[in-house]
Protein backbone atom coordinates (compact mmCIF):
# COMPACT_ATOMS: atom_id res chain seq x y z
CA UNK A 1 0.00 0.00 0.00
CA UNK A 2 1.16 3.52 -0.75
CA UNK A 3 0.31 6.75 0.99
CA UNK A 4 0.93 10.06 -0.75
CA UNK A 5 0.81 13.72 0.14
CA UNK A 6 2.83 16.84 0.71
CA UNK A 7 4.82 18.37 3.52
CA UNK A 8 6.22 21.76 4.39
CA UNK A 9 9.28 22.57 6.43
CA UNK A 10 8.04 24.91 9.16
CA UNK A 11 11.41 25.67 10.73
CA UNK A 12 15.10 25.08 10.06
CA UNK A 13 17.30 25.59 13.14
CA UNK A 14 21.03 25.16 12.33
CA UNK A 15 23.57 24.80 15.11
CA UNK A 16 27.20 25.96 14.97
CA UNK A 17 29.43 23.44 13.14
CA UNK A 18 30.75 20.64 15.32
CA UNK A 19 33.75 20.32 12.97
CA UNK A 20 35.03 22.63 10.25
CA UNK A 21 38.48 22.13 8.77
CA UNK A 22 39.99 22.21 5.27
CA UNK A 23 36.59 22.79 3.64
CA UNK A 24 34.99 19.78 5.34
CA UNK A 25 32.26 20.59 7.85
CA UNK A 26 29.89 18.66 10.08
CA UNK A 27 26.79 20.55 11.18
CA UNK A 28 23.59 19.73 13.00
CA UNK A 29 20.12 21.02 12.24
CA UNK A 30 16.74 20.59 13.89
CA UNK A 31 13.77 21.05 11.61
CA UNK A 32 10.02 20.77 11.98
CA UNK A 33 7.57 19.60 9.31
CA UNK A 34 3.83 19.50 8.74
CA UNK A 35 2.39 16.62 6.67
CA UNK A 36 -0.80 16.66 4.59
CA UNK A 37 -2.47 13.93 2.56
CA UNK A 38 -2.71 10.28 3.56
CA UNK A 39 -0.31 11.14 6.41
CA UNK A 40 -1.39 14.15 8.45
CA UNK A 41 0.53 15.48 11.41
CA UNK A 42 3.88 16.91 12.31
CA UNK A 43 7.44 15.86 12.93
CA UNK A 44 10.72 16.97 14.39
CA UNK A 45 13.92 15.98 12.56
CA UNK A 46 17.37 15.77 14.13
CA UNK A 47 19.83 15.95 11.23
CA UNK A 48 23.62 15.77 10.97
CA UNK A 49 25.12 16.98 7.68
CA UNK A 50 28.60 16.61 6.23
CA UNK A 51 29.80 18.95 3.49
CA UNK A 52 32.93 18.90 1.35
CA UNK A 53 34.82 21.46 -0.75
CA UNK A 54 32.85 20.11 -3.76
CA UNK A 55 29.46 21.81 -3.44
CA UNK A 56 27.60 18.89 -5.06
CA UNK A 57 29.18 16.25 -2.76
CA UNK A 58 27.64 15.99 0.71
CA UNK A 59 25.80 13.65 3.03
CA UNK A 60 23.23 13.64 5.79
CA UNK A 61 21.78 11.28 8.35
CA UNK A 62 18.72 12.01 10.44
CA UNK A 63 16.16 10.62 12.84
CA UNK A 64 12.63 11.98 12.43
CA UNK A 65 9.88 11.59 15.02
CA UNK A 66 6.48 11.71 13.29
CA UNK A 67 3.23 12.14 15.21
CA UNK A 68 -0.12 12.06 13.47
CA UNK A 69 -2.57 9.98 11.53
CA UNK A 70 -1.82 7.59 8.66
CA UNK A 71 -4.88 6.39 6.74
CA UNK A 72 -7.08 7.07 9.77
CA UNK A 73 -4.78 5.36 12.29
CA UNK A 74 -3.28 7.58 15.02
CA UNK A 75 0.12 7.25 16.63
CA UNK A 76 3.76 8.06 16.14
CA UNK A 77 6.85 6.46 14.63
CA UNK A 78 10.49 7.11 13.79
CA UNK A 79 12.03 7.50 10.35
CA UNK A 80 15.74 7.05 9.64
CA UNK A 81 17.19 9.12 6.77
CA UNK A 82 20.44 8.38 4.94
CA UNK A 83 21.27 10.66 2.02
CA UNK A 84 24.34 11.23 -0.10
CA UNK A 85 25.18 13.36 -3.10
CA UNK A 86 28.22 12.38 -5.18
CA UNK A 87 28.94 15.35 -7.45
CA UNK A 88 25.18 15.80 -7.84
CA UNK A 89 24.25 12.12 -8.22
CA UNK A 90 21.88 11.68 -5.30
CA UNK A 91 20.58 8.74 -3.34
CA UNK A 92 18.25 8.85 -0.36
CA UNK A 93 16.76 6.16 1.83
CA UNK A 94 14.10 6.95 4.42
CA UNK A 95 12.93 3.93 6.42
CA UNK A 96 10.57 3.36 9.32
CA UNK A 97 12.61 2.28 12.34
CA UNK A 98 11.32 -1.22 13.16
CA UNK A 99 9.07 -1.43 16.24
CA UNK A 100 8.99 2.36 16.66
CA UNK A 101 5.26 2.68 15.93
CA UNK A 102 2.93 3.61 18.79
CA UNK A 103 -0.83 3.63 19.26
CA UNK A 104 -2.71 2.46 16.18
CA UNK A 105 0.58 2.56 14.21
CA UNK A 106 2.17 -0.21 16.27
CA UNK A 107 3.95 -2.64 13.95
CA UNK A 108 4.30 -0.09 11.11
CA UNK A 109 7.04 -0.88 8.57
CA UNK A 110 7.95 0.78 5.29
CA UNK A 111 9.96 3.25 3.24
CA UNK A 112 9.25 6.86 2.35
CA UNK A 113 10.36 8.52 -0.88
CA UNK A 114 10.72 12.29 -0.82
CA UNK A 115 10.16 14.29 -3.99
CA UNK A 116 11.29 17.91 -4.44
CA UNK A 117 9.62 19.77 -7.30
CA UNK A 118 11.46 22.40 -9.36
CA UNK A 119 9.55 25.10 -7.43
CA UNK A 120 10.97 23.70 -4.15
CA UNK A 121 7.72 22.14 -2.89
CA UNK A 122 7.95 18.74 -1.18
CA UNK A 123 5.83 15.62 -1.53
CA UNK A 124 6.14 12.04 -0.33
CA UNK A 125 5.22 8.51 -1.26
CA UNK A 126 5.11 6.16 1.70
CA UNK A 127 5.24 2.45 0.79
CA UNK A 128 4.24 0.13 3.60
JSON list of C-alpha atoms in Angstrom, two decimals:
[
{"chain": "A", "resi": 1, "resn": "UNK", "atom": "CA", "xyz": [0.00, 0.00, 0.00]},
{"chain": "A", "resi": 2, "resn": "UNK", "atom": "CA", "xyz": [1.16, 3.52, -0.75]},
{"chain": "A", "resi": 3, "resn": "UNK", "atom": "CA", "xyz": [0.31, 6.75, 0.99]},
{"chain": "A", "resi": 4, "resn": "UNK", "atom": "CA", "xyz": [0.93, 10.06, -0.75]},
{"chain": "A", "resi": 5, "resn": "UNK", "atom": "CA", "xyz": [0.81, 13.72, 0.14]},
{"chain": "A", "resi": 6, "resn": "UNK", "atom": "CA", "xyz": [2.83, 16.84, 0.71]},
{"chain": "A", "resi": 7, "resn": "UNK", "atom": "CA", "xyz": [4.82, 18.37, 3.52]},
{"chain": "A", "resi": 8, "resn": "UNK", "atom": "CA", "xyz": [6.22, 21.76, 4.39]},
{"chain": "A", "resi": 9, "resn": "UNK", "atom": "CA", "xyz": [9.28, 22.57, 6.43]},
{"chain": "A", "resi": 10, "resn": "UNK", "atom": "CA", "xyz": [8.04, 24.91, 9.16]},
{"chain": "A", "resi": 11, "resn": "UNK", "atom": "CA", "xyz": [11.41, 25.67, 10.73]},
{"chain": "A", "resi": 12, "resn": "UNK", "atom": "CA", "xyz": [15.10, 25.08, 10.06]},
{"chain": "A", "resi": 13, "resn": "UNK", "atom": "CA", "xyz": [17.30, 25.59, 13.14]},
{"chain": "A", "resi": 14, "resn": "UNK", "atom": "CA", "xyz": [21.03, 25.16, 12.33]},
{"chain": "A", "resi": 15, "resn": "UNK", "atom": "CA", "xyz": [23.57, 24.80, 15.11]},
{"chain": "A", "resi": 16, "resn": "UNK", "atom": "CA", "xyz": [27.20, 25.96, 14.97]},
{"chain": "A", "resi": 17, "resn": "UNK", "atom": "CA", "xyz": [29.43, 23.44, 13.14]},
{"chain": "A", "resi": 18, "resn": "UNK", "atom": "CA", "xyz": [30.75, 20.64, 15.32]},
{"chain": "A", "resi": 19, "resn": "UNK", "atom": "CA", "xyz": [33.75, 20.32, 12.97]},
{"chain": "A", "resi": 20, "resn": "UNK", "atom": "CA", "xyz": [35.03, 22.63, 10.25]},
{"chain": "A", "resi": 21, "resn": "UNK", "atom": "CA", "xyz": [38.48, 22.13, 8.77]},
{"chain": "A", "resi": 22, "resn": "UNK", "atom": "CA", "xyz": [39.99, 22.21, 5.27]},
{"chain": "A", "resi": 23, "resn": "UNK", "atom": "CA", "xyz": [36.59, 22.79, 3.64]},
{"chain": "A", "resi": 24, "resn": "UNK", "atom": "CA", "xyz": [34.99, 19.78, 5.34]},
{"chain": "A", "resi": 25, "resn": "UNK", "atom": "CA", "xyz": [32.26, 20.59, 7.85]},
{"chain": "A", "resi": 26, "resn": "UNK", "atom": "CA", "xyz": [29.89, 18.66, 10.08]},
{"chain": "A", "resi": 27, "resn": "UNK", "atom": "CA", "xyz": [26.79, 20.55, 11.18]},
{"chain": "A", "resi": 28, "resn": "UNK", "atom": "CA", "xyz": [23.59, 19.73, 13.00]},
{"chain": "A", "resi": 29, "resn": "UNK", "atom": "CA", "xyz": [20.12, 21.02, 12.24]},
{"chain": "A", "resi": 30, "resn": "UNK", "atom": "CA", "xyz": [16.74, 20.59, 13.89]},
{"chain": "A", "resi": 31, "resn": "UNK", "atom": "CA", "xyz": [13.77, 21.05, 11.61]},
{"chain": "A", "resi": 32, "resn": "UNK", "atom": "CA", "xyz": [10.02, 20.77, 11.98]},
{"chain": "A", "resi": 33, "resn": "UNK", "atom": "CA", "xyz": [7.57, 19.60, 9.31]},
{"chain": "A", "resi": 34, "resn": "UNK", "atom": "CA", "xyz": [3.83, 19.50, 8.74]},
{"chain": "A", "resi": 35, "resn": "UNK", "atom": "CA", "xyz": [2.39, 16.62, 6.67]},
{"chain": "A", "resi": 36, "resn": "UNK", "atom": "CA", "xyz": [-0.80, 16.66, 4.59]},
{"chain": "A", "resi": 37, "resn": "UNK", "atom": "CA", "xyz": [-2.47, 13.93, 2.56]},
{"chain": "A", "resi": 38, "resn": "UNK", "atom": "CA", "xyz": [-2.71, 10.28, 3.56]},
{"chain": "A", "resi": 39, "resn": "UNK", "atom": "CA", "xyz": [-0.31, 11.14, 6.41]},
{"chain": "A", "resi": 40, "resn": "UNK", "atom": "CA", "xyz": [-1.39, 14.15, 8.45]},
{"chain": "A", "resi": 41, "resn": "UNK", "atom": "CA", "xyz": [0.53, 15.48, 11.41]},
{"chain": "A", "resi": 42, "resn": "UNK", "atom": "CA", "xyz": [3.88, 16.91, 12.31]},
{"chain": "A", "resi": 43, "resn": "UNK", "atom": "CA", "xyz": [7.44, 15.86, 12.93]},
{"chain": "A", "resi": 44, "resn": "UNK", "atom": "CA", "xyz": [10.72, 16.97, 14.39]},
{"chain": "A", "resi": 45, "resn": "UNK", "atom": "CA", "xyz": [13.92, 15.98, 12.56]},
{"chain": "A", "resi": 46, "resn": "UNK", "atom": "CA", "xyz": [17.37, 15.77, 14.13]},
{"chain": "A", "resi": 47, "resn": "UNK", "atom": "CA", "xyz": [19.83, 15.95, 11.23]},
{"chain": "A", "resi": 48, "resn": "UNK", "atom": "CA", "xyz": [23.62, 15.77, 10.97]},
{"chain": "A", "resi": 49, "resn": "UNK", "atom": "CA", "xyz": [25.12, 16.98, 7.68]},
{"chain": "A", "resi": 50, "resn": "UNK", "atom": "CA", "xyz": [28.60, 16.61, 6.23]},
{"chain": "A", "resi": 51, "resn": "UNK", "atom": "CA", "xyz": [29.80, 18.95, 3.49]},
{"chain": "A", "resi": 52, "resn": "UNK", "atom": "CA", "xyz": [32.93, 18.90, 1.35]},
{"chain": "A", "resi": 53, "resn": "UNK", "atom": "CA", "xyz": [34.82, 21.46, -0.75]},
{"chain": "A", "resi": 54, "resn": "UNK", "atom": "CA", "xyz": [32.85, 20.11, -3.76]},
{"chain": "A", "resi": 55, "resn": "UNK", "atom": "CA", "xyz": [29.46, 21.81, -3.44]},
{"chain": "A", "resi": 56, "resn": "UNK", "atom": "CA", "xyz": [27.60, 18.89, -5.06]},
{"chain": "A", "resi": 57, "resn": "UNK", "atom": "CA", "xyz": [29.18, 16.25, -2.76]},
{"chain": "A", "resi": 58, "resn": "UNK", "atom": "CA", "xyz": [27.64, 15.99, 0.71]},
{"chain": "A", "resi": 59, "resn": "UNK", "atom": "CA", "xyz": [25.80, 13.65, 3.03]},
{"chain": "A", "resi": 60, "resn": "UNK", "atom": "CA", "xyz": [23.23, 13.64, 5.79]},
{"chain": "A", "resi": 61, "resn": "UNK", "atom": "CA", "xyz": [21.78, 11.28, 8.35]},
{"chain": "A", "resi": 62, "resn": "UNK", "atom": "CA", "xyz": [18.72, 12.01, 10.44]},
{"chain": "A", "resi": 63, "resn": "UNK", "atom": "CA", "xyz": [16.16, 10.62, 12.84]},
{"chain": "A", "resi": 64, "resn": "UNK", "atom": "CA", "xyz": [12.63, 11.98, 12.43]},
{"chain": "A", "resi": 65, "resn": "UNK", "atom": "CA", "xyz": [9.88, 11.59, 15.02]},
{"chain": "A", "resi": 66, "resn": "UNK", "atom": "CA", "xyz": [6.48, 11.71, 13.29]},
{"chain": "A", "resi": 67, "resn": "UNK", "atom": "CA", "xyz": [3.23, 12.14, 15.21]},
{"chain": "A", "resi": 68, "resn": "UNK", "atom": "CA", "xyz": [-0.12, 12.06, 13.47]},
{"chain": "A", "resi": 69, "resn": "UNK", "atom": "CA", "xyz": [-2.57, 9.98, 11.53]},
{"chain": "A", "resi": 70, "resn": "UNK", "atom": "CA", "xyz": [-1.82, 7.59, 8.66]},
{"chain": "A", "resi": 71, "resn": "UNK", "atom": "CA", "xyz": [-4.88, 6.39, 6.74]},
{"chain": "A", "resi": 72, "resn": "UNK", "atom": "CA", "xyz": [-7.08, 7.07, 9.77]},
{"chain": "A", "resi": 73, "resn": "UNK", "atom": "CA", "xyz": [-4.78, 5.36, 12.29]},
{"chain": "A", "resi": 74, "resn": "UNK", "atom": "CA", "xyz": [-3.28, 7.58, 15.02]},
{"chain": "A", "resi": 75, "resn": "UNK", "atom": "CA", "xyz": [0.12, 7.25, 16.63]},
{"chain": "A", "resi": 76, "resn": "UNK", "atom": "CA", "xyz": [3.76, 8.06, 16.14]},
{"chain": "A", "resi": 77, "resn": "UNK", "atom": "CA", "xyz": [6.85, 6.46, 14.63]},
{"chain": "A", "resi": 78, "resn": "UNK", "atom": "CA", "xyz": [10.49, 7.11, 13.79]},
{"chain": "A", "resi": 79, "resn": "UNK", "atom": "CA", "xyz": [12.03, 7.50, 10.35]},
{"chain": "A", "resi": 80, "resn": "UNK", "atom": "CA", "xyz": [15.74, 7.05, 9.64]},
{"chain": "A", "resi": 81, "resn": "UNK", "atom": "CA", "xyz": [17.19, 9.12, 6.77]},
{"chain": "A", "resi": 82, "resn": "UNK", "atom": "CA", "xyz": [20.44, 8.38, 4.94]},
{"chain": "A", "resi": 83, "resn": "UNK", "atom": "CA", "xyz": [21.27, 10.66, 2.02]},
{"chain": "A", "resi": 84, "resn": "UNK", "atom": "CA", "xyz": [24.34, 11.23, -0.10]},
{"chain": "A", "resi": 85, "resn": "UNK", "atom": "CA", "xyz": [25.18, 13.36, -3.10]},
{"chain": "A", "resi": 86, "resn": "UNK", "atom": "CA", "xyz": [28.22, 12.38, -5.18]},
{"chain": "A", "resi": 87, "resn": "UNK", "atom": "CA", "xyz": [28.94, 15.35, -7.45]},
{"chain": "A", "resi": 88, "resn": "UNK", "atom": "CA", "xyz": [25.18, 15.80, -7.84]},
{"chain": "A", "resi": 89, "resn": "UNK", "atom": "CA", "xyz": [24.25, 12.12, -8.22]},
{"chain": "A", "resi": 90, "resn": "UNK", "atom": "CA", "xyz": [21.88, 11.68, -5.30]},
{"chain": "A", "resi": 91, "resn": "UNK", "atom": "CA", "xyz": [20.58, 8.74, -3.34]},
{"chain": "A", "resi": 92, "resn": "UNK", "atom": "CA", "xyz": [18.25, 8.85, -0.36]},
{"chain": "A", "resi": 93, "resn": "UNK", "atom": "CA", "xyz": [16.76, 6.16, 1.83]},
{"chain": "A", "resi": 94, "resn": "UNK", "atom": "CA", "xyz": [14.10, 6.95, 4.42]},
{"chain": "A", "resi": 95, "resn": "UNK", "atom": "CA", "xyz": [12.93, 3.93, 6.42]},
{"chain": "A", "resi": 96, "resn": "UNK", "atom": "CA", "xyz": [10.57, 3.36, 9.32]},
{"chain": "A", "resi": 97, "resn": "UNK", "atom": "CA", "xyz": [12.61, 2.28, 12.34]},
{"chain": "A", "resi": 98, "resn": "UNK", "atom": "CA", "xyz": [11.32, -1.22, 13.16]},
{"chain": "A", "resi": 99, "resn": "UNK", "atom": "CA", "xyz": [9.07, -1.43, 16.24]},
{"chain": "A", "resi": 100, "resn": "UNK", "atom": "CA", "xyz": [8.99, 2.36, 16.66]},
{"chain": "A", "resi": 101, "resn": "UNK", "atom": "CA", "xyz": [5.26, 2.68, 15.93]},
{"chain": "A", "resi": 102, "resn": "UNK", "atom": "CA", "xyz": [2.93, 3.61, 18.79]},
{"chain": "A", "resi": 103, "resn": "UNK", "atom": "CA", "xyz": [-0.83, 3.63, 19.26]},
{"chain": "A", "resi": 104, "resn": "UNK", "atom": "CA", "xyz": [-2.71, 2.46, 16.18]},
{"chain": "A", "resi": 105, "resn": "UNK", "atom": "CA", "xyz": [0.58, 2.56, 14.21]},
{"chain": "A", "resi": 106, "resn": "UNK", "atom": "CA", "xyz": [2.17, -0.21, 16.27]},
{"chain": "A", "resi": 107, "resn": "UNK", "atom": "CA", "xyz": [3.95, -2.64, 13.95]},
{"chain": "A", "resi": 108, "resn": "UNK", "atom": "CA", "xyz": [4.30, -0.09, 11.11]},
{"chain": "A", "resi": 109, "resn": "UNK", "atom": "CA", "xyz": [7.04, -0.88, 8.57]},
{"chain": "A", "resi": 110, "resn": "UNK", "atom": "CA", "xyz": [7.95, 0.78, 5.29]},
{"chain": "A", "resi": 111, "resn": "UNK", "atom": "CA", "xyz": [9.96, 3.25, 3.24]},
{"chain": "A", "resi": 112, "resn": "UNK", "atom": "CA", "xyz": [9.25, 6.86, 2.35]},
{"chain": "A", "resi": 113, "resn": "UNK", "atom": "CA", "xyz": [10.36, 8.52, -0.88]},
{"chain": "A", "resi": 114, "resn": "UNK", "atom": "CA", "xyz": [10.72, 12.29, -0.82]},
{"chain": "A", "resi": 115, "resn": "UNK", "atom": "CA", "xyz": [10.16, 14.29, -3.99]},
{"chain": "A", "resi": 116, "resn": "UNK", "atom": "CA", "xyz": [11.29, 17.91, -4.44]},
{"chain": "A", "resi": 117, "resn": "UNK", "atom": "CA", "xyz": [9.62, 19.77, -7.30]},
{"chain": "A", "resi": 118, "resn": "UNK", "atom": "CA", "xyz": [11.46, 22.40, -9.36]},
{"chain": "A", "resi": 119, "resn": "UNK", "atom": "CA", "xyz": [9.55, 25.10, -7.43]},
{"chain": "A", "resi": 120, "resn": "UNK", "atom": "CA", "xyz": [10.97, 23.70, -4.15]},
{"chain": "A", "resi": 121, "resn": "UNK", "atom": "CA", "xyz": [7.72, 22.14, -2.89]},
{"chain": "A", "resi": 122, "resn": "UNK", "atom": "CA", "xyz": [7.95, 18.74, -1.18]},
{"chain": "A", "resi": 123, "resn": "UNK", "atom": "CA", "xyz": [5.83, 15.62, -1.53]},
{"chain": "A", "resi": 124, "resn": "UNK", "atom": "CA", "xyz": [6.14, 12.04, -0.33]},
{"chain": "A", "resi": 125, "resn": "UNK", "atom": "CA", "xyz": [5.22, 8.51, -1.26]},
{"chain": "A", "resi": 126, "resn": "UNK", "atom": "CA", "xyz": [5.11, 6.16, 1.70]},
{"chain": "A", "resi": 127, "resn": "UNK", "atom": "CA", "xyz": [5.24, 2.45, 0.79]},
{"chain": "A", "resi": 128, "resn": "UNK", "atom": "CA", "xyz": [4.24, 0.13, 3.60]}
]
